[in-house]
Amino acid sequence: MIPIYPLAMPELAEVEFFRKQWNCGLGQKIGAVRLHPHARLFRGTNAADLEKALAGRKLLRSEARGKQMLFEFSAGGWLGVHLGMTGHLRQERPDFAPGRHDHLALLQKTQTLVFSDARQFGRVRFHHGPSAPDWWTRFPAPLTSSTFTLAVLETFLRRHGGLPIKAALLLQDGFPGVGNWMADEMLWRAGINPHTPSGNVQGLVLRRLWRIIRWVCRHALRVIGKDFSDPPAGWLMNEKWKRHGVCPIHKTRLQKETLRGRTTAWCILCQGTQKANPS
DNA sequence: TACAATGTTTTAAG
DNA sequence: CCTTAAAACATTGT
């Protein structure tokens, strides 16, 4: 059977789904490594070293934090993976021959673990040592953890008080894993206009946003992260990418605008009519 | 053809 | 040093 790999760009839940696509190789040795050594994907790491270091090691475990993934190998090998806009992980047959965009392939006895990324906005890095690399351990706590308190949210939004709330939600330092669809989903559910300065999100509205951030993360992981199911009916995400998307509640056409270079959709009845540069 | 795409990083400016 | 704005990155699909 040939599995079908969804063509979706990865945010929190999608990353978690793709991470699990390599679970079939847990506990197994890497026989050989095939990679494109000069691919942009390997910027900042020595691809030749990576190739030499991983061959013969065993894949032990993996974890996702926000949009980052870390795969641990025996003898202190750590492989960091970011999928960018077009990256994905999948498994192929053991005799797999990498294609043009299959930049990294780990050959195992019963399958090959593949990382593909056409645009190469993604990234692969390798760390050798007894513990996980610094960039990983310094990563902010998950939004679903008890560490992400209302006070943490308030402090972050105040620090970036001049940014439109939509742009602030995309900052990975504050909201690890949140991407374009999740940010719009959260603002729609919270009834906040995407252009609202972050510093103006206060009081009851702030508290509601905090609850919704956690709710959307949990549910996205439960549905999409599990098996890449579509989000339930009633989610804004189902409408956002349609040419004539409508508000799931009012059935009126969504407002669309490029905000800070990112496509943004909102409902003027739920979130108001505010646009960029009011004068 | 020209433009847009669910993401970061760099560079410049305030 | 801090925050913000915009361009750059490379490829594919409409």
PDB file of C-alpha atoms (C1' of nucleotides) in Angstrom:
ATOM      1  CA  MET A   1       0.000   0.000   0.000  1.00  0.00           C
ATOM      2  CA  ILE A   2       1.284   3.436  -0.879  1.00  0.00           C
ATOM      3  CA  PRO A   3       0.430   6.011   1.759  1.00  0.00           C
ATOM      4  CA  ILE A   4      -0.841   9.394   0.686  1.00  0.00           C
ATOM      5  CA  TYR A   5       1.007  12.368   2.108  1.00  0.00           C
ATOM      6  CA  PRO A   6      -1.039  15.501   2.616  1.00  0.00           C
ATOM      7  CA  LEU A   7       0.104  18.655   0.891  1.00  0.00           C
ATOM      8  CA  ALA A   8      -0.224  20.966   3.818  1.00  0.00           C
ATOM      9  CA  MET A   9       2.100  23.533   5.199  1.00  0.00           C
ATOM     10  CA  PRO A  10       3.157  22.754   8.681  1.00  0.00           C
ATOM     11  CA  GLU A  11       2.037  24.464  11.873  1.00  0.00           C
ATOM     12  CA  LEU A  12       1.894  22.988  15.367  1.00  0.00           C
ATOM     13  CA  ALA A  13      -0.371  20.016  14.700  1.00  0.00           C
ATOM     14  CA  GLU A  14       0.913  19.257  11.217  1.00  0.00           C
ATOM     15  CA  VAL A  15       4.469  19.146  12.549  1.00  0.00           C
ATOM     16  CA  GLU A  16       3.382  16.663  15.204  1.00  0.00           C
ATOM     17  CA  PHE A  17       1.762  14.537  12.525  1.00  0.00           C
ATOM     18  CA  PHE A  18       4.880  14.537  10.348  1.00  0.00           C
ATOM     19  CA  ARG A  19       7.133  13.732  13.313  1.00  0.00           C
ATOM     20  CA  LYS A  20       5.258  10.484  13.768  1.00  0.00           C
ATOM     21  CA  GLN A  21       5.851   9.487  10.161  1.00  0.00           C
ATOM     22  CA  TRP A  22       9.354   8.433  11.221  1.00  0.00           C
ATOM     23  CA  ASN A  23       8.154   6.351  14.188  1.00  0.00           C
ATOM     24  CA  CYS A  24       8.382   3.225  12.036  1.00  0.00           C
ATOM     25  CA  GLY A  25      12.160   3.578  12.254  1.00  0.00           C
ATOM     26  CA  LEU A  26      12.451   3.800  16.043  1.00  0.00           C
ATOM     27  CA  GLY A  27      14.911   1.339  17.531  1.00  0.00           C
ATOM     28  CA  GLN A  28      16.448   0.598  14.142  1.00  0.00           C
ATOM     29  CA  LYS A  29      19.900   1.342  12.827  1.00  0.00           C
ATOM     30  CA  ILE A  30      20.622   3.735   9.976  1.00  0.00           C
ATOM     31  CA  GLY A  31      22.377   1.733   7.302  1.00  0.00           C
ATOM     32  CA  ALA A  32      23.329   4.604   5.040  1.00  0.00           C
ATOM     33  CA  VAL A  33      22.555   8.270   4.613  1.00  0.00           C
ATOM     34  CA  ARG A  34      21.736   9.901   1.303  1.00  0.00           C
ATOM     35  CA  LEU A  35      21.755  13.666   1.136  1.00  0.00           C
ATOM     36  CA  HIS A  36      22.319  16.598  -1.168  1.00  0.00           C
ATOM     37  CA  PRO A  37      25.348  18.118   0.574  1.00  0.00           C
ATOM     38  CA  HIS A  38      25.034  21.602  -0.920  1.00  0.00           C
ATOM     39  CA  ALA A  39      21.316  21.989  -0.375  1.00  0.00           C
ATOM     40  CA  ARG A  40      20.345  25.262   1.268  1.00  0.00           C
ATOM     41  CA  LEU A  41      18.490  23.148   3.793  1.00  0.00           C
ATOM     42  CA  PHE A  42      21.790  22.337   5.528  1.00  0.00           C
ATOM     43  CA  ARG A  43      22.836  25.961   5.997  1.00  0.00           C
ATOM     44  CA  GLY A  44      24.779  26.347   9.231  1.00  0.00           C
ATOM     45  CA  THR A  45      25.623  22.633   9.540  1.00  0.00           C
ATOM     46  CA  ASN A  46      28.252  20.442   7.973  1.00  0.00           C
ATOM     47  CA  ALA A  47      26.301  18.001   5.824  1.00  0.00           C
ATOM     48  CA  ALA A  48      29.284  15.731   5.249  1.00  0.00           C
ATOM     49  CA  ASP A  49      29.796  15.360   9.008  1.00  0.00           C
ATOM     50  CA  LEU A  50      26.120  14.630   9.448  1.00  0.00           C
ATOM     51  CA  GLU A  51      26.283  11.914   6.838  1.00  0.00           C
ATOM     52  CA  LYS A  52      29.296  10.275   8.451  1.00  0.00           C
ATOM     53  CA  ALA A  53      27.988  10.627  12.004  1.00  0.00           C
ATOM     54  CA  LEU A  54      24.531   9.139  11.490  1.00  0.00           C
ATOM     55  CA  ALA A  55      25.492   6.030   9.549  1.00  0.00           C
ATOM     56  CA  GLY A  56      25.395   2.974  11.844  1.00  0.00           C
ATOM     57  CA  ARG A  57      23.503   4.730  14.650  1.00  0.00           C
ATOM     58  CA  LYS A  58      20.130   3.804  16.010  1.00  0.00           C
ATOM     59  CA  LEU A  59      17.118   6.119  16.022  1.00  0.00           C
ATOM     60  CA  LEU A  60      16.037   6.286  19.672  1.00  0.00           C
ATOM     61  CA  ARG A  61      13.253   8.835  20.068  1.00  0.00           C
ATOM     62  CA  SER A  62      11.808  12.099  18.824  1.00  0.00           C
ATOM     63  CA  GLU A  63       9.908  15.123  20.050  1.00  0.00           C
ATOM     64  CA  ALA A  64       8.240  18.191  18.564  1.00  0.00           C
ATOM     65  CA  ARG A  65       8.239  21.630  20.148  1.00  0.00           C
ATOM     66  CA  GLY A  66       6.257  24.184  18.230  1.00  0.00           C
ATOM     67  CA  LYS A  67       7.388  23.849  14.627  1.00  0.00           C
ATOM     68  CA  GLN A  68      10.736  22.326  15.595  1.00  0.00           C
ATOM     69  CA  MET A  69      11.517  18.628  15.789  1.00  0.00           C
ATOM     70  CA  LEU A  70      14.430  16.820  17.384  1.00  0.00           C
ATOM     71  CA  PHE A  71      15.407  13.213  16.624  1.00  0.00           C
ATOM     72  CA  GLU A  72      17.800  11.505  19.027  1.00  0.00           C
ATOM     73  CA  PHE A  73      20.226   8.829  17.847  1.00  0.00           C
ATOM     74  CA  SER A  74      22.521   6.515  19.766  1.00  0.00           C
ATOM     75  CA  ALA A  75      25.986   7.715  20.830  1.00  0.00           C
ATOM     76  CA  GLY A  76      24.886  11.314  21.213  1.00  0.00           C
ATOM     77  CA  GLY A  77      23.526  12.198  17.784  1.00  0.00           C
ATOM     78  CA  TRP A  78      20.818  14.861  17.552  1.00  0.00           C
ATOM     79  CA  LEU A  79      19.046  15.783  14.333  1.00  0.00           C
ATOM     80  CA  GLY A  80      17.014  18.988  14.322  1.00  0.00           C
ATOM     81  CA  VAL A  81      14.360  19.393  11.637  1.00  0.00           C
ATOM     82  CA  HIS A  82      12.240  22.370  10.641  1.00  0.00           C
ATOM     83  CA  LEU A  83       9.779  21.944   7.784  1.00  0.00           C
ATOM     84  CA  GLY A  84       9.552  25.547   6.598  1.00  0.00           C
ATOM     85  CA  MET A  85       6.623  26.114   4.229  1.00  0.00           C
ATOM     86  CA  THR A  86       6.788  23.032   2.035  1.00  0.00           C
ATOM     87  CA  GLY A  87       8.668  20.393   3.979  1.00  0.00           C
ATOM     88  CA  HIS A  88       7.387  16.987   5.025  1.00  0.00           C
ATOM     89  CA  LEU A  89       8.620  13.716   6.506  1.00  0.00           C
ATOM     90  CA  ARG A  90       7.579  10.329   5.178  1.00  0.00           C
ATOM     91  CA  GLN A  91       8.651   6.728   4.920  1.00  0.00           C
ATOM     92  CA  GLU A  92       9.549   4.951   1.719  1.00  0.00           C
ATOM     93  CA  ARG A  93      10.714   1.497   0.703  1.00  0.00           C
ATOM     94  CA  PRO A  94      14.198   0.371   1.816  1.00  0.00           C
ATOM     95  CA  ASP A  95      15.520   0.622  -1.757  1.00  0.00           C
ATOM     96  CA  PHE A  96      14.225   4.180  -2.162  1.00  0.00           C
ATOM     97  CA  ALA A  97      16.076   6.393  -4.632  1.00  0.00           C
ATOM     98  CA  PRO A  98      15.865  10.066  -3.589  1.00  0.00           C
ATOM     99  CA  GLY A  99      14.265  12.489  -6.047  1.00  0.00           C
ATOM    100  CA  ARG A 100      15.045  16.136  -6.676  1.00  0.00           C
ATOM    101  CA  HIS A 101      13.487  17.464  -3.480  1.00  0.00           C
ATOM    102  CA  ASP A 102      14.321  14.515  -1.222  1.00  0.00           C
ATOM    103  CA  HIS A 103      17.238  16.228   0.457  1.00  0.00           C
ATOM    104  CA  LEU A 104      17.793  13.744   3.267  1.00  0.00           C
ATOM    105  CA  ALA A 105      17.149   9.996   3.295  1.00  0.00           C
ATOM    106  CA  LEU A 106      18.027   7.644   6.167  1.00  0.00           C
ATOM    107  CA  LEU A 107      18.147   4.081   4.874  1.00  0.00           C
ATOM    108  CA  GLN A 108      17.029   1.367   7.269  1.00  0.00           C
ATOM    109  CA  LYS A 109      16.481  -2.341   6.892  1.00  0.00           C
ATOM    110  CA  THR A 110      12.708  -2.230   6.495  1.00  0.00           C
ATOM    111  CA  GLN A 111      12.141   1.341   5.264  1.00  0.00           C
ATOM    112  CA  THR A 112      13.757   4.642   4.362  1.00  0.00           C
ATOM    113  CA  LEU A 113      13.064   7.814   6.335  1.00  0.00           C
ATOM    114  CA  VAL A 114      12.786  10.790   3.987  1.00  0.00           C
ATOM    115  CA  PHE A 115      12.773  14.569   4.388  1.00  0.00           C
ATOM    116  CA  SER A 116      11.540  16.469   1.335  1.00  0.00           C
ATOM    117  CA  ASP A 117      11.286  20.214   0.907  1.00  0.00           C
ATOM    118  CA  ALA A 118      10.792  21.868  -2.480  1.00  0.00           C
ATOM    119  CA  ARG A 119      11.309  25.476  -1.425  1.00  0.00           C
ATOM    120  CA  GLN A 120      13.922  24.706   1.208  1.00  0.00           C
ATOM    121  CA  PHE A 121      12.697  27.262   3.707  1.00  0.00           C
ATOM    122  CA  GLY A 122      13.044  24.371   6.106  1.00  0.00           C
ATOM    123  CA  ARG A 123      16.235  23.438   7.878  1.00  0.00           C
ATOM    124  CA  VAL A 124      18.225  20.450   9.091  1.00  0.00           C
ATOM    125  CA  ARG A 125      20.883  20.699  11.758  1.00  0.00           C
ATOM    126  CA  PHE A 126      23.072  18.174  13.504  1.00  0.00           C
ATOM    127  CA  HIS A 127      24.483  18.212  17.007  1.00  0.00           C
ATOM    128  CA  HIS A 128      26.932  15.786  18.517  1.00  0.00           C
ATOM    129  CA  GLY A 129      27.064  15.522  22.327  1.00  0.00           C
ATOM    130  CA  PRO A 130      25.686  13.947  25.503  1.00  0.00           C
ATOM    131  CA  SER A 131      22.676  16.259  25.713  1.00  0.00           C
ATOM    132  CA  ALA A 132      20.298  18.079  23.392  1.00  0.00           C
ATOM    133  CA  PRO A 133      21.599  21.233  21.679  1.00  0.00           C
ATOM    134  CA  ASP A 134      21.162  24.681  23.208  1.00  0.00           C
ATOM    135  CA  TRP A 135      18.708  25.925  20.611  1.00  0.00           C
ATOM    136  CA  TRP A 136      16.424  23.098  21.637  1.00  0.00           C
ATOM    137  CA  THR A 137      16.594  23.400  25.420  1.00  0.00           C
ATOM    138  CA  ARG A 138      16.082  27.146  25.239  1.00  0.00           C
ATOM    139  CA  PHE A 139      12.865  26.748  23.271  1.00  0.00           C
ATOM    140  CA  PRO A 140       9.791  28.291  24.995  1.00  0.00           C
ATOM    141  CA  ALA A 141       7.361  26.034  26.869  1.00  0.00           C
ATOM    142  CA  PRO A 142       4.339  24.662  24.966  1.00  0.00           C
ATOM    143  CA  LEU A 143       1.212  26.841  24.936  1.00  0.00           C
ATOM    144  CA  THR A 144      -0.717  23.860  26.325  1.00  0.00           C
ATOM    145  CA  SER A 145       1.527  23.623  29.405  1.00  0.00           C
ATOM    146  CA  SER A 146       0.817  25.248  32.755  1.00  0.00           C
ATOM    147  CA  THR A 147       3.841  27.482  32.177  1.00  0.00           C
ATOM    148  CA  PHE A 148       1.902  29.522  29.635  1.00  0.00           C
ATOM    149  CA  THR A 149      -0.074  31.626  32.084  1.00  0.00           C
ATOM    150  CA  LEU A 150      -2.253  34.662  31.536  1.00  0.00           C
ATOM    151  CA  ALA A 151       0.550  36.774  32.999  1.00  0.00           C
ATOM    152  CA  VAL A 152       3.064  35.353  30.512  1.00  0.00           C
ATOM    153  CA  LEU A 153       0.710  36.246  27.674  1.00  0.00           C
ATOM    154  CA  GLU A 154       0.157  39.749  28.994  1.00  0.00           C
ATOM    155  CA  THR A 155       3.878  40.432  29.409  1.00  0.00           C
ATOM    156  CA  PHE A 156       4.650  39.253  25.893  1.00  0.00           C
ATOM    157  CA  LEU A 157       1.879  41.281  24.263  1.00  0.00           C
ATOM    158  CA  ARG A 158       2.960  44.364  26.188  1.00  0.00           C
ATOM    159  CA  ARG A 159       6.528  43.989  25.036  1.00  0.00           C
ATOM    160  CA  HIS A 160       5.292  43.874  21.459  1.00  0.00           C
ATOM    161  CA  GLY A 161       2.515  46.367  22.073  1.00  0.00           C
ATOM    162  CA  GLY A 162       3.078  48.184  18.798  1.00  0.00           C
ATOM    163  CA  LEU A 163       2.588  45.119  16.622  1.00  0.00           C
ATOM    164  CA  PRO A 164      -0.826  44.203  15.242  1.00  0.00           C
ATOM    165  CA  ILE A 165      -2.064  41.256  17.309  1.00  0.00           C
ATOM    166  CA  LYS A 166      -2.048  39.038  14.205  1.00  0.00           C
ATOM    167  CA  ALA A 167       1.671  39.666  13.677  1.00  0.00           C
ATOM    168  CA  ALA A 168       2.429  39.125  17.375  1.00  0.00           C
ATOM    169  CA  LEU A 169       0.742  35.711  17.376  1.00  0.00           C
ATOM    170  CA  LEU A 170       3.139  34.578  14.659  1.00  0.00           C
ATOM    171  CA  LEU A 171       6.235  35.277  16.794  1.00  0.00           C
ATOM    172  CA  GLN A 172       7.627  31.876  17.711  1.00  0.00           C
ATOM    173  CA  ASP A 173       9.329  33.210  20.854  1.00  0.00           C
ATOM    174  CA  GLY A 174       5.929  33.846  22.345  1.00  0.00           C
ATOM    175  CA  PHE A 175       3.649  31.424  20.535  1.00  0.00           C
ATOM    176  CA  PRO A 176       5.630  28.342  19.515  1.00  0.00           C
ATOM    177  CA  GLY A 177       3.836  26.431  16.788  1.00  0.00           C
ATOM    178  CA  VAL A 178       1.266  29.082  15.894  1.00  0.00           C
ATOM    179  CA  GLY A 179       1.141  29.786  12.165  1.00  0.00           C
ATOM    180  CA  ASN A 180      -1.068  31.695   9.807  1.00  0.00           C
ATOM    181  CA  TRP A 181      -4.215  29.576  10.024  1.00  0.00           C
ATOM    182  CA  MET A 182      -4.007  29.097  13.782  1.00  0.00           C
ATOM    183  CA  ALA A 183      -3.550  32.818  14.413  1.00  0.00           C
ATOM    184  CA  ASP A 184      -6.607  33.720  12.332  1.00  0.00           C
ATOM    185  CA  GLU A 185      -8.611  30.948  13.980  1.00  0.00           C
ATOM    186  CA  MET A 186      -7.732  32.244  17.445  1.00  0.00           C
ATOM    187  CA  LEU A 187      -8.550  35.881  16.672  1.00  0.00           C
ATOM    188  CA  TRP A 188     -11.864  34.960  15.075  1.00  0.00           C
ATOM    189  CA  ARG A 189     -12.887  32.886  18.096  1.00  0.00           C
ATOM    190  CA  ALA A 190     -11.793  35.646  20.464  1.00  0.00           C
ATOM    191  CA  GLY A 191     -13.626  38.324  18.464  1.00  0.00           C
ATOM    192  CA  ILE A 192     -10.477  40.414  18.086  1.00  0.00           C
ATOM    193  CA  ASN A 193      -9.699  42.380  14.924  1.00  0.00           C
ATOM    194  CA  PRO A 194      -6.298  41.310  13.543  1.00  0.00           C
ATOM    195  CA  HIS A 195      -5.099  44.932  13.262  1.00  0.00           C
ATOM    196  CA  THR A 196      -5.638  45.656  16.958  1.00  0.00           C
ATOM    197  CA  PRO A 197      -2.336  46.756  18.541  1.00  0.00           C
ATOM    198  CA  SER A 198      -1.187  44.001  20.895  1.00  0.00           C
ATOM    199  CA  GLY A 199      -0.892  46.499  23.722  1.00  0.00           C
ATOM    200  CA  ASN A 200      -4.611  47.227  23.455  1.00  0.00           C
ATOM    201  CA  VAL A 201      -5.612  43.630  24.155  1.00  0.00           C
ATOM    202  CA  GLN A 202      -6.428  43.819  27.850  1.00  0.00           C
ATOM    203  CA  GLY A 203      -8.804  42.756  30.584  1.00  0.00           C
ATOM    204  CA  LEU A 204     -11.574  40.318  29.729  1.00  0.00           C
ATOM    205  CA  VAL A 205     -10.605  40.204  26.056  1.00  0.00           C
ATOM    206  CA  LEU A 206      -7.048  39.270  26.980  1.00  0.00           C
ATOM    207  CA  ARG A 207      -8.303  36.535  29.284  1.00  0.00           C
ATOM    208  CA  ARG A 208     -10.564  35.185  26.549  1.00  0.00           C
ATOM    209  CA  LEU A 209      -7.687  35.161  24.049  1.00  0.00           C
ATOM    210  CA  TRP A 210      -5.559  33.248  26.544  1.00  0.00           C
ATOM    211  CA  ARG A 211      -8.207  30.567  26.937  1.00  0.00           C
ATOM    212  CA  ILE A 212      -8.736  30.319  23.197  1.00  0.00           C
ATOM    213  CA  ILE A 213      -5.037  30.032  22.369  1.00  0.00           C
ATOM    214  CA  ARG A 214      -4.840  26.984  24.589  1.00  0.00           C
ATOM    215  CA  TRP A 215      -8.105  25.551  23.294  1.00  0.00           C
ATOM    216  CA  VAL A 216      -7.124  25.851  19.618  1.00  0.00           C
ATOM    217  CA  CYS A 217      -3.705  24.276  20.252  1.00  0.00           C
ATOM    218  CA  ARG A 218      -5.190  21.336  22.154  1.00  0.00           C
ATOM    219  CA  HIS A 219      -7.874  20.663  19.580  1.00  0.00           C
ATOM    220  CA  ALA A 220      -5.624  21.061  16.574  1.00  0.00           C
ATOM    221  CA  LEU A 221      -3.251  18.495  18.060  1.00  0.00           C
ATOM    222  CA  ARG A 222      -6.131  16.153  18.809  1.00  0.00           C
ATOM    223  CA  VAL A 223      -7.604  16.232  15.310  1.00  0.00           C
ATOM    224  CA  ILE A 224      -4.915  17.149  12.786  1.00  0.00           C
ATOM    225  CA  GLY A 225      -1.955  15.988  14.828  1.00  0.00           C
ATOM    226  CA  LYS A 226      -3.465  12.542  15.188  1.00  0.00           C
ATOM    227  CA  ASP A 227      -4.152  11.509  11.597  1.00  0.00           C
ATOM    228  CA  PHE A 228      -4.304  14.716   9.557  1.00  0.00           C
ATOM    229  CA  SER A 229      -8.094  14.821   9.660  1.00  0.00           C
ATOM    230  CA  ASP A 230      -9.821  18.009   8.578  1.00  0.00           C
ATOM    231  CA  PRO A 231     -10.730  20.291  11.445  1.00  0.00           C
ATOM    232  CA  PRO A 232     -14.367  19.962  12.552  1.00  0.00           C
ATOM    233  CA  ALA A 233     -17.111  21.884  10.773  1.00  0.00           C
ATOM    234  CA  GLY A 234     -17.424  25.344  12.225  1.00  0.00           C
ATOM    235  CA  TRP A 235     -13.693  26.079  12.220  1.00  0.00           C
ATOM    236  CA  LEU A 236     -12.590  29.206  10.365  1.00  0.00           C
ATOM    237  CA  MET A 237      -9.686  27.231   8.927  1.00  0.00           C
ATOM    238  CA  ASN A 238     -12.092  25.354   6.660  1.00  0.00           C
ATOM    239  CA  GLU A 239     -13.123  28.639   5.030  1.00  0.00           C
ATOM    240  CA  LYS A 240      -9.983  30.726   5.052  1.00  0.00           C
ATOM    241  CA  TRP A 241      -8.363  29.341   1.901  1.00  0.00           C
ATOM    242  CA  LYS A 242     -11.517  29.257  -0.161  1.00  0.00           C
ATOM    243  CA  ARG A 243     -11.851  31.983  -2.720  1.00  0.00           C
ATOM    244  CA  HIS A 244     -15.268  32.855  -1.335  1.00  0.00           C
ATOM    245  CA  GLY A 245     -14.878  31.777   2.271  1.00  0.00           C
ATOM    246  CA  VAL A 246     -17.623  32.755   4.725  1.00  0.00           C
ATOM    247  CA  CYS A 247     -17.832  33.198   8.475  1.00  0.00           C
ATOM    248  CA  PRO A 248     -18.955  29.851   9.956  1.00  0.00           C
ATOM    249  CA  ILE A 249     -21.412  31.720  12.187  1.00  0.00           C
ATOM    250  CA  HIS A 250     -22.819  34.539  10.033  1.00  0.00           C
ATOM    251  CA  LYS A 251     -22.313  32.970   6.589  1.00  0.00           C
ATOM    252  CA  THR A 252     -21.121  36.342   5.340  1.00  0.00           C
ATOM    253  CA  ARG A 253     -18.043  36.758   3.168  1.00  0.00           C
ATOM    254  CA  LEU A 254     -14.768  36.941   5.044  1.00  0.00           C
ATOM    255  CA  GLN A 255     -12.653  40.071   4.852  1.00  0.00           C
ATOM    256  CA  LYS A 256      -9.228  39.374   3.345  1.00  0.00           C
ATOM    257  CA  GLU A 257      -6.097  41.455   3.451  1.00  0.00           C
ATOM    258  CA  THR A 258      -2.346  41.046   3.456  1.00  0.00           C
ATOM    259  CA  LEU A 259      -1.166  42.069   6.905  1.00  0.00           C
ATOM    260  CA  ARG A 260       2.612  42.286   7.373  1.00  0.00           C
ATOM    261  CA  GLY A 261       3.039  40.166   4.291  1.00  0.00           C
ATOM    262  CA  ARG A 262       0.723  37.380   5.473  1.00  0.00           C
ATOM    263  CA  THR A 263      -2.737  36.544   4.150  1.00  0.00           C
ATOM    264  CA  THR A 264      -5.267  37.397   6.835  1.00  0.00           C
ATOM    265  CA  ALA A 265      -8.989  36.611   6.950  1.00  0.00           C
ATOM    266  CA  TRP A 266     -11.579  37.809   9.432  1.00  0.00           C
ATOM    267  CA  CYS A 267     -15.300  38.352   9.883  1.00  0.00           C
ATOM    268  CA  ILE A 268     -16.385  41.987  10.119  1.00  0.00           C
ATOM    269  CA  LEU A 269     -19.435  41.015  12.180  1.00  0.00           C
ATOM    270  CA  CYS A 270     -17.412  38.999  14.705  1.00  0.00           C
ATOM    271  CA  GLN A 271     -14.252  41.099  14.682  1.00  0.00           C
ATOM    272  CA  GLY A 272     -15.092  44.558  13.363  1.00  0.00           C
ATOM    273  CA  THR A 273     -14.239  46.476  10.228  1.00  0.00           C
ATOM    274  CA  GLN A 274     -10.863  47.893  11.189  1.00  0.00           C
ATOM    275  CA  LYS A 275      -8.276  47.864   8.392  1.00  0.00           C
ATOM    276  CA  ALA A 276      -4.690  48.928   7.961  1.00  0.00           C
ATOM    277  CA  ASN A 277      -3.803  52.642   8.025  1.00  0.00           C
ATOM    278  CA  PRO A 278      -7.078  54.159   9.135  1.00  0.00           C
ATOM    279  CA  SER A 279      -6.926  57.897   8.499  1.00  0.00           C
TER     280      SER A 279
ATOM    281  C1'  DT B   1       2.560  35.628 -17.460  1.00  0.00           C
ATOM    282  C1'  DA B   2       2.524  37.371 -13.109  1.00  0.00           C
ATOM    283  C1'  DC B   3       1.455  36.593  -8.613  1.00  0.00           C
ATOM    284  C1'  DA B   4       0.591  34.283  -4.343  1.00  0.00           C
ATOM    285  C1'  DA B   5       1.665  30.427  -1.019  1.00  0.00           C
ATOM    286  C1'  DT B   6      -0.193  27.747   6.366  1.00  0.00           C
ATOM    287  C1'  DG B   7       7.760  30.427   7.441  1.00  0.00           C
ATOM    288  C1'  DT B   8      11.989  32.157   9.079  1.00  0.00           C
ATOM    289  C1'  DT B   9      16.083  35.179   8.694  1.00  0.00           C
ATOM    290  C1'  DT B  10      18.490  39.230   7.587  1.00  0.00           C
ATOM    291  C1'  DT B  11      18.943  43.974   7.137  1.00  0.00           C
ATOM    292  C1'  DA B  12      17.858  48.545   8.052  1.00  0.00           C
ATOM    293  C1'  DA B  13      15.673  52.044  10.587  1.00  0.00           C
ATOM    294  C1'  DG B  14      13.618  54.202  14.547  1.00  0.00           C
TER     295       DG B  14
ATOM    296  C1'  DC C   1      20.432  46.781  23.247  1.00  0.00           C
ATOM    297  C1'  DC C   2      15.317  46.784  21.887  1.00  0.00           C
ATOM    298  C1'  DT C   3      11.364  46.777  18.626  1.00  0.00           C
ATOM    299  C1'  DT C   4       9.409  47.113  14.078  1.00  0.00           C
ATOM    300  C1'  DA C   5       9.098  46.910   8.759  1.00  0.00           C
ATOM    301  C1'  DA C   6      10.258  45.026   4.625  1.00  0.00           C
ATOM    302  C1'  DA C   7      12.924  42.320   1.601  1.00  0.00           C
ATOM    303  C1'  DA C   8      15.011  37.912   0.677  1.00  0.00           C
ATOM    304  C1'  DC C   9      15.086  33.080   0.310  1.00  0.00           C
ATOM    305  C1'  DA C  10      13.305  28.853  -4.000  1.00  0.00           C
ATOM    306  C1'  DT C  11       9.703  26.423  -6.070  1.00  0.00           C
ATOM    307  C1'  DT C  12       5.134  25.259  -7.551  1.00  0.00           C
ATOM    308  C1'  DG C  13       0.498  26.055  -8.803  1.00  0.00           C
ATOM    309  C1'  DT C  14      -3.162  29.080 -10.420  1.00  0.00           C
TER     310       DT C  14
END
